[in-house]
Amino acid sequence: MTDSKYFTTTKKGEIFELKAELNSDKKEKKKEAVKKVIASMTVGKDVSALFPDVVNCMQTDNLELKKLVYLYLMNYAKSQPDMAIMAVNTFVKDCEDPNPLIRALAVRTMGCIRVDKITEYLCEPLRKCLKDEDPYVRKTAAVCVAKLHDINAQLVEDQGFLDTLKDLISDSNPMVVANAVAALSEIAESHPNSNLLDLNPQTINKLLTALNECTEWGQIFILDCLANYTPRDDRESQSICERVTPRLSHANSAVVLSAVKVLMKFMEMLPKDLDYYGTLLKKLAPPLVTLLSAEPELQYVALRNINLIVQRRPEILKHEMKVFFVKYNDPIYVKLEKLDIMIRLASQANIAQVLAELKEYATEVDVDFVRKAVRAIGRCAIKVEQSAERCVSTLLDLIQTKVNYVVQEAIVVIKDIFRKYPNKYESVIATLCENLDSLDEPEARAAMIWIVGEYAERIDNADELLESFLEGFHDESTQVQLQLLTAIVKLFLKKPTETQELVQQVLSLATQDSDNPDLRDRGYIYWRLLSTDPVAAKEVVLAEKPLISEETDLIEPTLLEELICHIGTLASVYHKPPSAFVEGSRGVQHKRLPGSAGSGESVESPDVASAPGVSEAPPAVIPSQGDLLGDLLNLDLTPPTTTGPPPPSSGMQMGAMDLLGGGLDSLMGDESEPMGGGFGAAPAAMPASFTAPVSGGLDDLFDLGGGVGMPMGAYSPPKTVWLPAMKAKGLEISGTFARRSGVVQMEMTLTNKAMSVMTDFAIQFNRNSFGLAPAGPLQVLTPLSPNQSIEVTLPLNTVGPVMKMEPLNNLQVAVKNNIDVFYFSCQYPISMLFAEDGKMERQVFLATWKDIPNENESQFQIKDCHLNSDAASNKLQGSNIFTIAKRTVEGQDMLYQSMKLSNGIWLLAELRVQAGNPNYTSLQVSLKCRAPEVSQCVFQSYEAVLKN
């Protein structure tokens, strides 16, 4: 007979009867009674009144009865804490029972009774069980420590259980090791700064040894723990990968994904030219493919994880396109996910196959799937340029089917193809216009209106087409209204004579008859632009559009790194970091992939950068250049929090009518002063003469001949484009460097050439030769709207981490905004680093020149420079290159000069100028320095300053 009989009683005096049965002398009757109590408890009846009677049944040798009583105890101990203390003696006794199953059962139940009052009584039995001779008891006790820590962390630490738990990692039984790791991981997660899991090569070796022999759950715990370890070098990383790889062939998908997580993380440290790296890539593909033959729910989890893996390392599955082809009986959620991965893997090699497959999908019956398939064809066209023509013809074939939702999706993606490849496929516009009447979805209508407005000059009846949309203007969605307004303004600017009436009609509808603020504002802007300065309106509205990016839906790199570290967890299914969906303090620890091979050195503290020091000390050796991404990806780029005056906005050409009333002058004051307080302060005036002994050679330093005139301002090179909009999803950055009032500044113009607003700007530098680093956050205090530019000045200091770059003055920069993180390199003139206290005493100059070996001297020639010695000296002094003395020898003026870099390196120079000969346009520069590698950069600065 089954246990269902325990659930079917309906007697009135049930509790009373159960009480009598629990106190019966007959063991069988007692067991039946406890089963009935558990059954009542399971269906939600309150049987807490029986607590003392059930606890009395604990004193038994029958394992089944003991399990049932412990089950009852776990459920009601919290509501009856005073009664629960009655059970303590039995726990203590059971922890010394000869049967290991009973010892383990007692310790397991102890951990589940979450009552503060009795936890201290349980410490002694737990301590014994942690050192029990039976591994089954030890592994149960290990988990109990984690549960006890959750109730009373201080008690566990005081009793030394954490140290015992760490010792269990060296246990001979693999399951004990796995449970100890699981318990320590659990505790470490709720106390992120505790450093409990102090992983070192010896511990890792023990874990890897246990990995082969424990159960699948144990393997998952150990693999997850391994994923938190950062190997010392690529050799250790390879060794761990080799020992984890066999887990890829495990039958349990959770073990496979945990192994993939470890390998994905440690691969970051392997050099890509290593043979093993290629082997590992090949080994990762089959297990991932195998996961796709499981049931649909598991397939979905696998596909969500594969989606992340493909974004990080598409080469793993580049030959496995066929397994992502959709099967007829796949559920819709699997189909859509497969489609996404197909597009990510699409390349020139497999595009024909992919397109044939997508065209097939577009004729399916599932509407959502068909829509996504049509969009996928468009994404393929944008991603693989060689396939664009084939994709467009495929889309035209689909439009010919006249299936309403297919036509609408096709028009939306063709608009994107026009944006990616302008002036290439416009011949299809006629076909699109034929389907105008069938469009009823806002996105498709808006796309079609955009096409008509953008190519109005190629469409004879563009005005009629747009007028047909205008008839039901107020019934359209906001998206369509905004697009229609812009399209008609474009049409007017292209065909002003024929469409004046139309544009007035739409502007009046948008501004007077509409209550949508976005639409009204756009209408007023167009109205004022057109009425004040049609030329400016043309430049604004018909401006060249930035090309759209091929992968707009890629996960942002730093988030992708974190999600890769969470493969096989909910975070990898949601594609969100744990902090986004886990409440409380647990799980919000941010994880990152280790730096890739080549940048394995740890990030230095700012103290490492050479501070300006005494001239006698030889400059520290600068570390060699590493990998850009290794350091820049560690971006803690948060929006600026400091408040201050907004940077001056770019100047604006006003038309005939001043729309702002008082004009810009009244807003900005009469004069707008440049940021940083103008040019650098002039150095102290030079002494009129040197009282030098005349003895020939360098010692014979003559009077400066009337002194040097007023120094000019410091040289600042003109702005150049550092980051083109094509490479940064519409963000263009041009800039230069300047030194003002002794502070190095990075002066940038940020231009938004995208269609969306940009916010949350932040900046970070990679380690560089002179430790340049931002002295504060990037101050972009207002959102950067489309087609808007903003001037930003970023003060820099020289206390950042140091690493020798090639060339020496190369600076690698990461800029983040709400869209993505972008990387670029630029070169700063080394003259920006010449300090204001770089003027040497004459005697020190003589001694230093003689002291520096001759092989450290470099000679350069500056051609086409029409300057006399005084003019040259003035220009150079503006950039902190100080003239110590001047003398004339055989018709040549010789200037002896000194300068000091921000890191304390002194440079000495001799500049020869042909005196009084305007036809002689060449200057000779000799440079001496203890660090001769900087001489080339210094010469370039000389040339730039003198020729400017």
PDB file of N, CA, C and O in Angstrom, residues 103 376 390 523 546 804 825 870:
ATOM      1  N   ARG A 103      25.413   9.917  12.330  1.00  0.00           N
ATOM      2  CA  ARG A 103      26.266  11.074  12.672  1.00  0.00           C
ATOM      3  C   ARG A 103      26.064  12.186  11.629  1.00  0.00           C
ATOM      4  O   ARG A 103      25.905  13.350  11.970  1.00  0.00           O
ATOM      5  N   ALA A 376      17.486  39.517 -40.134  1.00  0.00           N
ATOM      6  CA  ALA A 376      18.804  38.868 -40.166  1.00  0.00           C
ATOM      7  C   ALA A 376      19.453  39.026 -41.538  1.00  0.00           C
ATOM      8  O   ALA A 376      20.669  39.208 -41.645  1.00  0.00           O
ATOM      9  N   ARG A 390      23.715  40.397 -52.921  1.00  0.00           N
ATOM     10  CA  ARG A 390      22.885  39.187 -52.864  1.00  0.00           C
ATOM     11  C   ARG A 390      21.761  39.345 -51.835  1.00  0.00           C
ATOM     12  O   ARG A 390      20.630  38.913 -52.063  1.00  0.00           O
ATOM     13  N   GLY A 523       9.682  71.050 -34.915  1.00  0.00           N
ATOM     14  CA  GLY A 523       9.024  71.927 -35.884  1.00  0.00           C
ATOM     15  C   GLY A 523       9.520  73.354 -35.773  1.00  0.00           C
ATOM     16  O   GLY A 523       9.840  74.003 -36.780  1.00  0.00           O
ATOM     17  N   PRO A 546      26.615  59.686 -40.685  1.00  0.00           N
ATOM     18  CA  PRO A 546      27.642  58.674 -40.395  1.00  0.00           C
ATOM     19  C   PRO A 546      27.151  57.290 -40.794  1.00  0.00           C
ATOM     20  O   PRO A 546      25.961  56.990 -40.675  1.00  0.00           O
ATOM     21  N   LYS A 804      57.355  52.073 -21.034  1.00  0.00           N
ATOM     22  CA  LYS A 804      57.986  52.650 -22.234  1.00  0.00           C
ATOM     23  C   LYS A 804      57.144  52.352 -23.468  1.00  0.00           C
ATOM     24  O   LYS A 804      56.762  51.215 -23.710  1.00  0.00           O
ATOM     25  N   SER A 825      44.948  56.102 -30.302  1.00  0.00           N
ATOM     26  CA  SER A 825      46.295  56.502 -29.910  1.00  0.00           C
ATOM     27  C   SER A 825      46.556  57.894 -30.455  1.00  0.00           C
ATOM     28  O   SER A 825      46.066  58.237 -31.530  1.00  0.00           O
ATOM     29  N   ASP A 870      68.064  85.750 -31.624  1.00  0.00           N
ATOM     30  CA  ASP A 870      67.179  86.316 -30.595  1.00  0.00           C
ATOM     31  C   ASP A 870      65.746  85.816 -30.770  1.00  0.00           C
ATOM     32  O   ASP A 870      65.070  85.446 -29.797  1.00  0.00           O
TER      33      ASP A 870
END
